[in-house]
CSV table of C-alpha atoms in Angstrom, one decimal:
chain,number,residue,atom,x,y,z
J,1,MET,CA,49.8,96.1,136.0
J,2,GLU,CA,50.4,92.8,134.3
J,3,GLU,CA,53.6,91.1,135.4
J,4,LYS,CA,55.6,89.3,132.7
J,5,ARG,CA,57.9,86.5,133.7
J,6,TRP,CA,60.9,84.9,132.1
J,7,ARG,CA,61.8,81.3,132.9
J,8,THR,CA,65.4,80.2,133.3
J,9,ARG,CA,65.0,77.6,130.5
J,10,ASP,CA,64.5,80.5,128.2
J,11,VAL,CA,67.9,82.1,129.0
J,12,TYR,CA,70.8,81.4,126.7
J,13,THR,CA,74.1,83.3,125.9
J,14,SER,CA,76.3,83.9,123.0
J,15,LEU,CA,80.0,85.0,123.1
J,16,SER,CA,81.7,87.0,120.3
J,17,GLY,CA,85.0,88.6,120.8
J,18,SER,CA,84.8,90.8,123.9
J,19,ARG,CA,81.1,90.9,123.9
J,20,LEU,CA,78.7,88.5,125.8
J,21,ARG,CA,75.1,88.7,124.9
J,22,LEU,CA,72.3,87.4,127.2
J,23,HIS,CA,69.0,86.6,125.5
J,24,LEU,CA,65.8,86.2,127.6
J,25,ASN,CA,62.5,85.2,126.0
J,26,ASN,CA,59.2,86.0,127.7
J,27,THR,CA,56.1,83.9,127.3
J,28,ASN,CA,55.1,86.0,124.3
J,29,HIS,CA,58.5,85.3,122.7
J,30,SER,CA,59.6,88.9,122.7
J,31,LEU,CA,63.3,89.2,123.2
J,32,ILE,CA,65.4,91.2,125.6
J,33,HIS,CA,69.2,91.5,124.9
J,34,LEU,CA,71.5,92.1,127.8
J,35,THR,CA,74.9,92.9,126.4
J,36,LEU,CA,78.1,92.9,128.4
J,37,GLN,CA,81.3,94.3,127.1
J,38,TRP,CA,84.8,94.5,128.5
J,39,ASP,CA,88.3,95.7,127.5
J,40,ASP,CA,91.8,94.9,128.5
J,41,GLU,CA,91.3,96.1,132.1
J,42,CYS,CA,88.1,94.0,132.3
J,43,PRO,CA,85.6,96.8,133.1
J,44,PHE,CA,82.2,95.9,131.5
J,45,ALA,CA,79.1,97.8,130.5
J,46,ILE,CA,75.6,96.3,130.8
J,47,ARG,CA,73.0,97.6,128.4
J,48,PHE,CA,69.3,96.7,128.0
J,49,GLN,CA,67.5,96.7,124.7
J,50,ASN,CA,63.8,96.1,123.9
J,51,ILE,CA,62.7,97.3,127.4
J,52,SER,CA,60.2,100.2,127.6
J,53,PRO,CA,62.0,103.5,128.6
J,54,SER,CA,60.0,103.8,131.8
J,55,ARG,CA,61.3,100.4,132.9
J,56,ARG,CA,64.9,100.5,131.6
J,57,PRO,CA,67.5,100.8,134.3
J,58,ALA,CA,70.3,103.2,133.7
J,59,ALA,CA,73.2,101.7,131.7
J,60,MET,CA,75.7,100.6,134.3
J,61,LYS,CA,79.5,100.7,134.0
J,62,THR,CA,81.8,99.4,136.7
J,63,ASN,CA,85.3,97.9,137.0
J,64,TRP,CA,85.4,94.5,138.8
J,65,GLN,CA,89.1,93.8,138.2
J,66,GLY,CA,90.2,94.4,141.7
J,67,TRP,CA,87.3,92.4,143.0
J,68,LEU,CA,88.1,89.5,140.7
J,69,MET,CA,91.8,89.6,141.8
J,70,ARG,CA,90.6,88.3,145.1
J,71,ARG,CA,87.9,85.9,143.9
J,72,SER,CA,89.3,83.7,141.1
J,73,TRP,CA,87.1,80.9,142.5
J,74,LEU,CA,84.0,82.1,140.6
J,75,GLU,CA,82.8,79.2,138.4
J,76,LEU,CA,79.7,78.3,136.4
J,77,GLY,CA,77.9,77.0,139.6
J,78,SER,CA,77.5,80.7,140.6
J,79,LEU,CA,75.9,81.4,137.3
J,80,GLU,CA,73.3,78.6,137.8
J,81,LEU,CA,72.5,79.9,141.2
J,82,PHE,CA,71.7,83.3,139.9
J,83,LEU,CA,69.7,82.0,137.1
J,84,SER,CA,67.4,80.3,139.5
J,85,PHE,CA,65.8,83.6,140.3
J,86,THR,CA,62.5,84.6,138.6
J,87,ILE,CA,63.0,87.8,136.7
J,88,THR,CA,60.2,90.3,136.3
J,89,GLU,CA,59.7,93.7,134.8
J,90,ARG,CA,58.9,95.0,138.3
J,91,SER,CA,62.2,93.8,139.6
J,92,MET,CA,64.8,94.6,136.9
J,93,ALA,CA,67.5,94.5,139.5
J,94,ARG,CA,67.3,90.8,139.4
J,95,LEU,CA,67.9,90.8,135.6
J,96,LEU,CA,70.8,93.1,136.3
J,97,TRP,CA,72.3,90.5,138.7
J,98,VAL,CA,71.8,87.7,136.2
J,99,GLY,CA,74.0,89.7,133.8
J,100,ILE,CA,76.5,90.5,136.5
J,101,ALA,CA,76.8,86.9,137.4
J,102,ILE,CA,77.4,85.9,133.7
J,103,GLY,CA,79.8,88.8,133.2
J,104,LEU,CA,81.8,87.9,136.2
J,105,VAL,CA,82.2,84.4,134.9
J,106,PHE,CA,83.6,85.6,131.6
J,107,ILE,CA,85.5,88.5,133.0
J,108,SER,CA,87.2,86.2,135.4
J,109,ASN,CA,88.4,84.3,132.4
J,110,CYS,CA,89.5,87.6,130.9
J,111,VAL,CA,91.8,88.1,133.9
J,112,TYR,CA,93.0,84.5,134.2
J,113,GLY,CA,92.8,83.5,130.6
J,114,PHE,CA,90.5,81.2,128.7
J,115,GLY,CA,93.4,78.8,128.3
J,116,GLY,CA,96.0,78.2,125.7
J,117,TYR,CA,99.4,79.7,125.1
J,118,GLU,CA,98.3,82.8,123.3
J,119,HIS,CA,95.7,83.8,125.7
J,120,TYR,CA,98.0,83.4,128.7
J,121,PHE,CA,100.5,85.8,127.2
J,122,ASN,CA,98.1,88.4,126.1
J,123,GLU,CA,98.4,92.1,127.3
J,124,THR,CA,95.9,91.7,130.1
J,125,GLN,CA,97.9,88.8,131.6
J,126,LEU,CA,101.2,90.5,131.3
J,127,SER,CA,100.3,93.7,132.9
J,128,TYR,CA,97.5,92.9,135.4
J,129,LEU,CA,99.9,93.5,138.2
J,130,GLU,CA,100.1,97.2,137.4
J,131,PRO,CA,96.5,98.2,138.3
J,132,HIS,CA,96.8,96.2,141.5
J,133,GLU,CA,99.9,98.1,142.4
J,134,ALA,CA,98.5,101.4,141.4
J,135,SER,CA,95.6,100.8,143.8
J,136,LEU,CA,98.1,100.2,146.6
J,137,SER,CA,100.1,103.3,145.8
J,138,SER,CA,97.0,105.6,145.7
J,139,SER,CA,96.3,104.8,149.3
J,140,VAL,CA,99.8,106.0,150.3
J,141,ALA,CA,100.4,109.0,148.0
J,142,THR,CA,99.1,112.3,149.3
J,143,ASN,CA,97.0,114.1,146.8
J,144,PRO,CA,98.9,112.8,143.8
J,145,LEU,CA,99.5,115.1,140.8
J,146,PHE,CA,97.6,114.3,137.7
J,147,VAL,CA,99.4,115.0,134.5
J,148,GLY,CA,97.8,115.3,131.0
J,149,LEU,CA,98.7,113.4,127.9
J,150,THR,CA,100.6,115.0,125.1
J,151,LEU,CA,100.5,113.4,121.6
J,152,ILE,CA,103.6,113.7,119.4
J,153,GLN,CA,102.1,115.5,116.6
J,154,ASN,CA,104.9,115.0,114.1
J,155,ALA,CA,105.4,111.3,114.8
J,156,HIS,CA,103.2,110.1,112.0
J,157,ALA,CA,105.4,111.6,109.4
J,158,LYS,CA,108.3,109.6,110.7
J,159,GLY,CA,106.2,106.4,110.8
J,160,ALA,CA,106.3,106.4,114.6
J,161,VAL,CA,102.9,105.2,115.5
J,162,CYS,CA,101.2,102.8,117.9
J,163,LEU,CA,100.1,99.3,116.9
J,164,ASP,CA,96.8,100.7,115.4
J,165,GLY,CA,98.5,103.6,113.7
J,166,THR,CA,97.5,106.3,116.2
J,167,LEU,CA,100.0,108.8,117.5
J,168,PRO,CA,102.2,108.0,120.5
J,169,GLY,CA,102.3,110.2,123.5
J,170,TYR,CA,103.8,111.1,126.8
J,171,HIS,CA,103.0,112.9,130.1
J,172,LEU,CA,105.3,115.8,131.0
J,173,HIS,CA,105.5,117.8,134.2
J,174,ARG,CA,108.0,120.6,134.2
J,175,GLY,CA,110.7,121.0,136.7
J,176,TYR,CA,111.6,124.1,138.7
J,177,GLY,CA,114.2,125.6,140.9
J,178,SER,CA,117.3,123.4,141.2
J,179,GLY,CA,115.6,120.8,139.0
J,180,ALA,CA,114.7,123.1,136.1
J,181,ASN,CA,117.5,121.7,133.9
J,182,SER,CA,117.3,118.1,135.1
J,183,TRP,CA,115.2,115.4,133.3
J,184,LEU,CA,113.8,112.1,134.3
J,185,VAL,CA,112.3,110.0,131.5
J,186,ASN,CA,110.3,107.0,132.5
J,187,LEU,CA,109.4,104.3,130.1
J,188,GLU,CA,106.0,102.7,130.7
J,189,GLY,CA,105.8,98.9,131.0
J,190,GLY,CA,102.9,96.5,130.2
J,191,GLY,CA,104.1,93.2,128.7
J,192,TRP,CA,104.5,92.2,125.0
J,193,CYS,CA,102.5,90.8,122.2
J,194,ASN,CA,104.2,87.8,120.4
J,195,ASN,CA,101.8,86.9,117.5
J,196,ILE,CA,99.1,88.5,115.3
J,197,ARG,CA,96.3,87.4,117.6
J,198,THR,CA,97.7,89.0,120.7
J,199,CYS,CA,98.8,92.1,118.9
J,200,VAL,CA,95.4,92.6,117.2
J,201,TYR,CA,93.9,92.3,120.8
J,202,ARG,CA,96.4,94.7,122.2
J,203,LYS,CA,95.8,97.4,119.6
J,204,LYS,CA,92.3,97.8,121.0
J,205,THR,CA,93.7,98.7,124.4
J,206,ARG,CA,95.8,101.5,125.9
J,207,ARG,CA,98.8,99.3,125.3
J,208,GLY,CA,98.4,99.5,121.6
J,209,SER,CA,96.5,102.7,120.9
J,210,SER,CA,96.6,106.3,122.1
J,211,ALA,CA,92.8,106.3,121.5
J,212,PHE,CA,92.4,104.2,124.6
J,213,MET,CA,95.1,105.9,126.8
J,214,GLU,CA,94.0,107.8,129.9
J,215,LYS,CA,94.0,111.5,129.2
J,216,GLU,CA,95.8,112.1,132.5
J,217,ILE,CA,97.6,109.9,135.0
J,218,PRO,CA,98.8,110.3,138.6
J,219,PHE,CA,102.6,110.9,139.1
J,220,ILE,CA,103.6,108.9,142.1
J,221,GLY,CA,106.6,107.1,143.4
J,222,ILE,CA,109.7,108.2,141.4
J,223,LEU,CA,107.5,110.7,139.4
J,224,SER,CA,106.0,112.4,142.4
J,225,ASN,CA,106.2,116.2,142.8
J,226,ASN,CA,106.3,115.9,146.5
J,227,ALA,CA,109.7,116.2,148.2
J,228,GLU,CA,108.4,114.1,151.1
J,229,GLU,CA,107.6,111.2,148.7
J,230,ASN,CA,110.4,111.7,146.1
J,231,PRO,CA,113.3,113.5,147.9
J,232,ASP,CA,115.8,113.6,145.0
J,233,PHE,CA,113.7,113.9,141.8
J,234,TYR,CA,110.5,115.8,142.9
J,235,ASN,CA,111.4,119.1,141.1
J,236,TRP,CA,112.9,117.6,138.0
J,237,ASN,CA,111.3,117.6,134.6
J,238,ARG,CA,109.5,114.3,134.7
J,239,VAL,CA,108.1,112.4,131.8
J,240,LYS,CA,106.1,109.2,131.4
J,241,LEU,CA,106.5,107.8,127.8
J,242,ARG,CA,103.5,105.7,127.0
J,243,TYR,CA,104.0,102.1,125.8
J,244,CYS,CA,101.9,101.2,122.7
J,245,ASP,CA,104.1,98.9,120.6
J,246,GLY,CA,104.4,95.6,122.5
J,247,ALA,CA,108.1,95.1,122.0
J,248,SER,CA,109.8,97.3,124.6
J,249,PHE,CA,110.3,100.1,122.1
J,250,THR,CA,112.4,98.0,119.7
J,251,GLY,CA,110.3,96.8,116.8
J,252,ASP,CA,110.3,98.2,113.3
J,253,SER,CA,108.0,96.3,110.9
J,254,GLU,CA,104.4,95.9,109.9
J,255,ASP,CA,101.7,93.5,109.0
J,256,GLN,CA,99.4,95.1,106.5
J,257,THR,CA,96.9,92.3,106.4
J,258,ALA,CA,96.3,92.6,110.1
J,259,GLN,CA,96.7,96.4,110.0
J,260,LEU,CA,99.4,96.3,112.6
J,261,GLN,CA,102.3,98.7,112.9
J,262,PHE,CA,105.3,97.5,114.9
J,263,ARG,CA,107.2,100.8,115.3
J,264,GLY,CA,108.5,100.8,118.9
J,265,GLN,CA,112.0,101.9,117.8
J,266,ARG,CA,110.6,104.9,115.8
J,267,ILE,CA,108.4,105.9,118.7
J,268,TRP,CA,111.4,105.9,121.0
J,269,ALA,CA,113.4,108.1,118.5
J,270,ALA,CA,110.4,110.4,117.9
J,271,ALA,CA,109.8,110.9,121.5
J,272,MET,CA,113.4,111.7,122.3
J,273,GLU,CA,113.5,114.2,119.5
J,274,ASP,CA,110.3,115.9,120.7
J,275,LEU,CA,111.6,116.1,124.3
J,276,MET,CA,114.9,117.4,123.1
J,277,SER,CA,113.1,120.2,121.3
J,278,LYS,CA,111.2,121.1,124.5
J,279,GLY,CA,114.3,121.7,126.5
J,280,MET,CA,115.8,118.3,127.3
J,281,ARG,CA,118.8,119.2,125.1
J,282,PHE,CA,119.8,121.7,127.8
J,283,ALA,CA,119.8,119.2,130.6
J,284,ASN,CA,122.7,119.1,133.0
J,285,GLN,CA,121.4,115.9,134.6
J,286,ALA,CA,119.3,113.1,133.1
J,287,LEU,CA,117.9,109.7,134.2
J,288,LEU,CA,116.2,107.1,132.0
J,289,SER,CA,114.0,104.8,134.0
J,290,GLY,CA,111.3,102.2,133.5
J,291,CYS,CA,109.5,99.4,135.1
J,292,SER,CA,108.9,95.8,133.8
J,293,ALA,CA,108.8,95.9,130.0
J,294,GLY,CA,109.8,99.4,130.4
J,295,GLY,CA,112.7,98.3,132.6
J,296,LEU,CA,113.9,96.0,129.8
J,297,ALA,CA,113.5,99.0,127.4
J,298,THR,CA,115.7,101.1,129.7
J,299,ILE,CA,118.5,98.6,129.5
J,300,ILE,CA,118.2,98.3,125.7
J,301,HIS,CA,118.1,102.0,125.1
J,302,CYS,CA,120.4,103.2,127.9
J,303,ASP,CA,123.4,103.9,125.8
J,304,GLU,CA,121.3,105.5,123.0
J,305,PHE,CA,119.9,107.8,125.7
J,306,ARG,CA,123.5,108.7,126.9
J,307,ASP,CA,124.4,109.6,123.3
J,308,LEU,CA,121.7,112.2,123.0
J,309,PHE,CA,123.6,114.5,125.4
J,310,PRO,CA,127.0,116.1,125.5
J,311,ARG,CA,129.7,114.5,127.6
J,312,THR,CA,129.3,117.2,130.3
J,313,THR,CA,125.7,116.0,131.0
J,314,LYS,CA,125.4,113.6,133.9
J,315,VAL,CA,123.4,110.6,132.5
J,316,LYS,CA,122.5,107.4,134.2
J,317,CYS,CA,119.8,104.7,133.8
J,318,LEU,CA,117.5,102.8,136.3
J,319,SER,CA,115.8,99.5,135.5
J,320,ASP,CA,113.1,98.4,137.8
J,321,ALA,CA,111.7,94.8,137.6
J,322,GLY,CA,113.3,94.5,134.1
J,323,LEU,CA,115.7,91.7,134.9
J,324,PHE,CA,113.8,89.0,133.0
J,325,LEU,CA,115.7,85.7,133.2
J,326,ASP,CA,116.0,83.0,130.6
J,327,SER,CA,114.9,80.5,133.2
J,328,ILE,CA,113.6,77.0,133.0
J,329,ASP,CA,109.9,76.8,134.1
J,330,VAL,CA,108.4,74.1,136.4
J,331,SER,CA,107.8,71.8,133.5
J,332,GLY,CA,111.4,72.0,132.3
J,333,ALA,CA,110.5,74.2,129.3
J,334,HIS,CA,111.6,77.8,128.5
J,335,THR,CA,108.3,79.6,128.6
J,336,LEU,CA,109.7,83.2,128.4
J,337,ARG,CA,112.2,82.3,125.6
J,338,ASN,CA,109.3,81.0,123.6
J,339,LEU,CA,107.4,84.3,124.1
J,340,TYR,CA,110.4,86.4,123.3
J,341,SER,CA,111.0,84.4,120.1
J,342,GLY,CA,107.6,85.5,118.9
J,343,VAL,CA,108.1,89.1,119.9
J,344,VAL,CA,111.5,89.5,118.3
J,345,GLY,CA,110.6,87.7,115.1
J,346,LEU,CA,107.2,89.3,114.6
J,347,GLN,CA,108.2,92.8,115.3
J,348,GLY,CA,111.6,92.9,113.6
J,349,ALA,CA,113.3,93.8,116.9
J,350,GLN,CA,116.6,92.1,116.0
J,351,ARG,CA,117.7,95.1,114.0
J,352,ASN,CA,117.5,97.4,117.0
J,353,LEU,CA,119.1,95.3,119.7
J,354,PRO,CA,122.6,96.2,120.9
J,355,GLN,CA,125.1,95.1,118.3
J,356,ILE,CA,127.7,94.3,120.9
J,357,CYS,CA,125.3,91.4,121.9
J,358,THR,CA,124.0,90.3,118.5
J,359,ASP,CA,127.5,90.1,117.2
J,360,HIS,CA,128.0,86.9,119.2
J,361,LEU,CA,124.5,85.8,120.4
J,362,ASP,CA,121.2,85.1,118.6
J,363,PRO,CA,118.6,87.9,118.7
J,364,ILE,CA,116.3,86.2,121.1
J,365,SER,CA,119.1,85.8,123.7
J,366,CYS,CA,119.8,89.5,123.2
J,367,PHE,CA,116.3,90.4,124.3
J,368,PHE,CA,117.2,88.9,127.7
J,369,PRO,CA,118.8,91.6,130.0
J,370,GLN,CA,121.1,89.1,131.5
J,371,ASN,CA,123.0,89.1,128.2
J,372,LEU,CA,123.0,92.9,127.9
J,373,ILE,CA,123.8,94.5,131.3
J,374,ALA,CA,127.5,93.8,131.5
J,375,SER,CA,128.1,95.6,128.2
J,376,VAL,CA,126.0,98.7,128.9
J,377,ARG,CA,128.5,101.6,128.9
J,378,THR,CA,126.3,104.1,130.8
J,379,PRO,CA,126.0,103.8,134.6
J,380,LEU,CA,123.0,101.5,135.3
J,381,PHE,CA,121.1,100.8,138.5
J,382,ILE,CA,119.0,97.6,138.8
J,383,VAL,CA,116.1,97.4,141.2
J,384,ASN,CA,114.6,93.9,141.3
J,385,ALA,CA,112.7,91.6,143.6
J,386,ALA,CA,114.6,88.4,144.0
J,387,TYR,CA,111.3,86.6,143.8
J,388,ASP,CA,109.7,88.8,141.1
J,389,SER,CA,105.9,88.2,141.1
J,390,TRP,CA,105.4,88.5,137.4
J,391,GLN,CA,108.2,86.1,136.6
J,392,ILE,CA,106.8,83.5,139.0
J,393,GLN,CA,103.3,83.8,137.6
J,394,SER,CA,104.0,84.1,134.0
J,395,SER,CA,107.5,82.6,133.4
J,396,LEU,CA,108.4,80.1,136.0
J,397,ALA,CA,105.0,78.6,136.9
J,398,PRO,CA,102.4,79.7,134.3
J,399,PRO,CA,99.2,77.5,134.0
J,400,SER,CA,100.6,76.3,130.6
J,401,ALA,CA,103.5,74.7,132.5
J,402,ASP,CA,101.4,73.5,135.4
J,403,PRO,CA,98.3,71.7,133.9
J,404,HIS,CA,97.4,69.9,137.1
J,405,GLY,CA,97.4,73.2,139.2
J,406,TYR,CA,100.1,72.0,141.6
J,407,TRP,CA,101.6,75.6,141.6
J,408,HIS,CA,98.3,77.4,141.5
J,409,ASP,CA,98.2,78.5,145.2
J,410,CYS,CA,101.8,79.2,145.5
J,411,ARG,CA,101.8,81.2,142.3
J,412,LEU,CA,99.2,83.6,143.8
J,413,ASN,CA,100.4,83.6,147.4
J,414,HIS,CA,104.0,82.7,148.5
J,415,ALA,CA,102.7,81.8,152.0
J,416,LYS,CA,101.0,78.8,150.4
J,417,CYS,CA,104.1,77.5,148.8
J,418,THR,CA,105.4,74.1,149.9
J,419,LYS,CA,109.0,73.5,151.0
J,420,SER,CA,110.0,72.1,147.7
J,421,GLN,CA,108.4,75.0,145.9
J,422,ILE,CA,110.3,77.5,148.0
J,423,GLN,CA,113.4,75.6,147.2
J,424,PHE,CA,112.7,75.9,143.5
J,425,LEU,CA,112.2,79.7,144.0
J,426,GLN,CA,115.5,79.9,145.8
J,427,GLY,CA,117.1,78.4,142.8
J,428,PHE,CA,115.5,81.3,140.7
J,429,ARG,CA,117.1,83.8,143.2
J,430,ASN,CA,120.4,82.1,142.7
J,431,HIS,CA,120.0,82.3,139.0
J,432,MET,CA,119.4,86.1,139.3
J,433,LEU,CA,122.5,86.6,141.6
J,434,ASN,CA,124.7,84.7,139.1
J,435,ALA,CA,123.3,86.8,136.2
J,436,ILE,CA,124.4,90.1,137.8
J,437,LYS,CA,127.9,89.0,139.0
J,438,GLY,CA,129.8,90.6,136.1
J,439,PHE,CA,127.6,93.7,136.1
J,440,SER,CA,128.1,94.2,139.8
J,441,ARG,CA,131.9,94.4,139.5
J,442,SER,CA,131.7,97.9,137.9
J,443,ASN,CA,131.9,100.7,140.4
J,444,ARG,CA,129.7,102.8,138.2
J,445,ASN,CA,126.7,100.4,138.5
J,446,GLY,CA,124.3,100.0,141.4
J,447,LEU,CA,122.0,97.2,142.8
J,448,PHE,CA,119.0,96.9,145.0
J,449,ILE,CA,117.9,93.2,145.1
J,450,ASN,CA,115.4,92.6,147.9
J,451,SER,CA,114.0,89.2,148.8
J,452,CYS,CA,110.4,90.2,148.3
J,453,PHE,CA,107.5,88.8,146.2
J,454,ALA,CA,107.0,92.0,144.3
J,455,HIS,CA,107.1,93.8,140.9
J,456,CYS,CA,107.7,97.4,139.9
J,457,GLN,CA,108.8,99.0,143.3
J,458,THR,CA,109.9,102.4,142.0
J,459,GLU,CA,106.5,103.4,140.6
J,460,ARG,CA,104.5,102.5,143.8
J,461,GLN,CA,104.6,105.1,146.5
J,462,ASP,CA,104.5,102.6,149.4
J,463,THR,CA,107.6,100.8,148.1
J,464,TRP,CA,109.5,103.8,146.6
J,465,PHE,CA,109.5,106.0,149.7
J,466,ALA,CA,107.1,105.9,152.6
J,467,ASP,CA,107.2,105.4,156.4
J,468,ASN,CA,107.3,101.6,156.1
J,469,SER,CA,109.0,101.1,152.7
J,470,PRO,CA,111.1,98.1,152.0
J,471,VAL,CA,114.7,98.5,153.1
J,472,ILE,CA,118.1,96.8,152.9
J,473,GLY,CA,120.5,97.9,155.6
J,474,ASN,CA,118.0,100.5,156.8
J,475,LYS,CA,118.0,102.3,153.3
J,476,ALA,CA,114.8,102.5,151.3
J,477,ILE,CA,114.9,102.3,147.5
J,478,ALA,CA,114.4,106.0,146.9
J,479,LEU,CA,117.4,106.8,149.1
J,480,ALA,CA,119.6,104.0,147.6
J,481,VAL,CA,118.8,105.3,144.0
J,482,GLY,CA,119.5,108.9,145.0
J,483,ASP,CA,122.8,108.1,146.7
J,484,TRP,CA,123.9,106.2,143.7
J,485,TYR,CA,122.8,108.8,141.2
J,486,PHE,CA,124.4,111.7,143.0
J,487,ASP,CA,127.6,109.7,143.9
J,488,ARG,CA,126.9,110.0,147.6
J,489,ALA,CA,127.6,106.4,148.1
J,490,SER,CA,128.3,103.1,146.3
J,491,ILE,CA,125.1,101.0,146.4
J,492,LYS,CA,125.4,97.2,145.9
J,493,ALA,CA,122.5,96.1,148.1
J,494,ILE,CA,121.6,92.3,148.0
J,495,ASP,CA,119.2,91.0,150.6
J,496,CYS,CA,119.5,87.7,152.5
J,497,PRO,CA,117.2,84.9,151.2
J,498,TYR,CA,113.4,84.7,152.0
J,499,PRO,CA,112.0,84.8,154.6
J,500,CYS,CA,114.6,87.0,156.4
J,501,ASP,CA,113.3,90.5,155.3
J,502,ASN,CA,110.3,91.7,157.2
J,503,THR,CA,110.1,95.0,155.5
J,504,CYS,CA,108.8,93.6,152.2
J,505,HIS,CA,105.5,94.6,150.7
J,506,HIS,CA,104.7,91.2,149.2
J,507,LEU,CA,102.0,90.9,146.4
J,508,THR,CA,99.5,88.2,147.0
J,509,PHE,CA,96.4,87.3,145.0
J,510,ARG,CA,93.4,85.5,146.1
């Protein structure tokens, strides 16, 4: 059989949107297209065209995100090395590796950003901690329960739609026994979009469209149905409300030109109405919780949630990793304030922020929890890492504020921080403790501030409740939250400064 060869000088690439196309010309100038595609989680598909069916390898799909988290060093030099191979029809695997090499270069940029303010704050950047944490949790949870997605069918009539106009949804697992009339509603997190470009990107992902949402998800951590993993809430009605608006369930506007619907507030209202019709109105106990952007949403909507129920219903709120601070970054700028300015202005969130705040502060300031928590009427518990991994990477020391890369290693791994960098991070912890002073004076509120480099600890099984979970005063997060909710004890747990806590599950990225 004749062997056809392609030379590396005949290889060129083109990039368009989220598609990379590799073109290879053989000596007869026939063309093979190798197309790689990826989405917000950076899986990619490799497909071959113009290859005879007998020689076409099966289309391959894989998810390299976890691999890339640990190999951010991949550069174009790797691409050149792979292209030095001779590619033949007898050895299509070599062609496959050419595509993978190129794909990894561009997908690495998908995870870490192609550069520029907008790309850094896109949905992938803001939520890439979540898949990493989910992988950690799955190794601890025992046979996690998978719960299907329910779309809110009457939401469209209320204008309560995701960024792309699709129906919002939630996952509900019914309670039983002593928890049959108790409800836990968990608000999903996943960053924000602050301009047309990032919102258009987001609407093509599960964070902006129910068309891309998982049909079922594992219920772990505070959502687990296993009493050994979730001792106080395992048999409650447990709900995960999916996040597809990009403004922590607060926006109410649209951009017709870009075909974007900013309807987070309407999604919140439609979801609550639907859940009330499915039995939540009969609850004798209820807890609203959320992580990250969902933790911020929990603080914003806490009193609204309380007002859904009669005064005889026990209602409290839990915010995990939602204490985003209006901090100065390493360049002296306010990176997160700039982001929030875009979110609030673009999505019309100012109309739905607590009036007790907007009566005396500007709307952007009222998107920061530090200006909200002291005025929340409903009992509120805050779980937060004093050295929140997301805030370090995306607010305090983002690449946009660190053009020379001085913070690069420290940002990804606290063990590589210099003495002066640790001192800067201790200042961030002090800022957090000052922000919660007024809040902590109320007997109805609770705190668990541990000195860990972490993010979203109630939704990970290993940090929520496991044999080696993080503790303060020998009490794990799940037990602290349970004691506070059921009034078994007053919980105001604040850890000593890093590095005193050896129970932390630090997040590191290589």
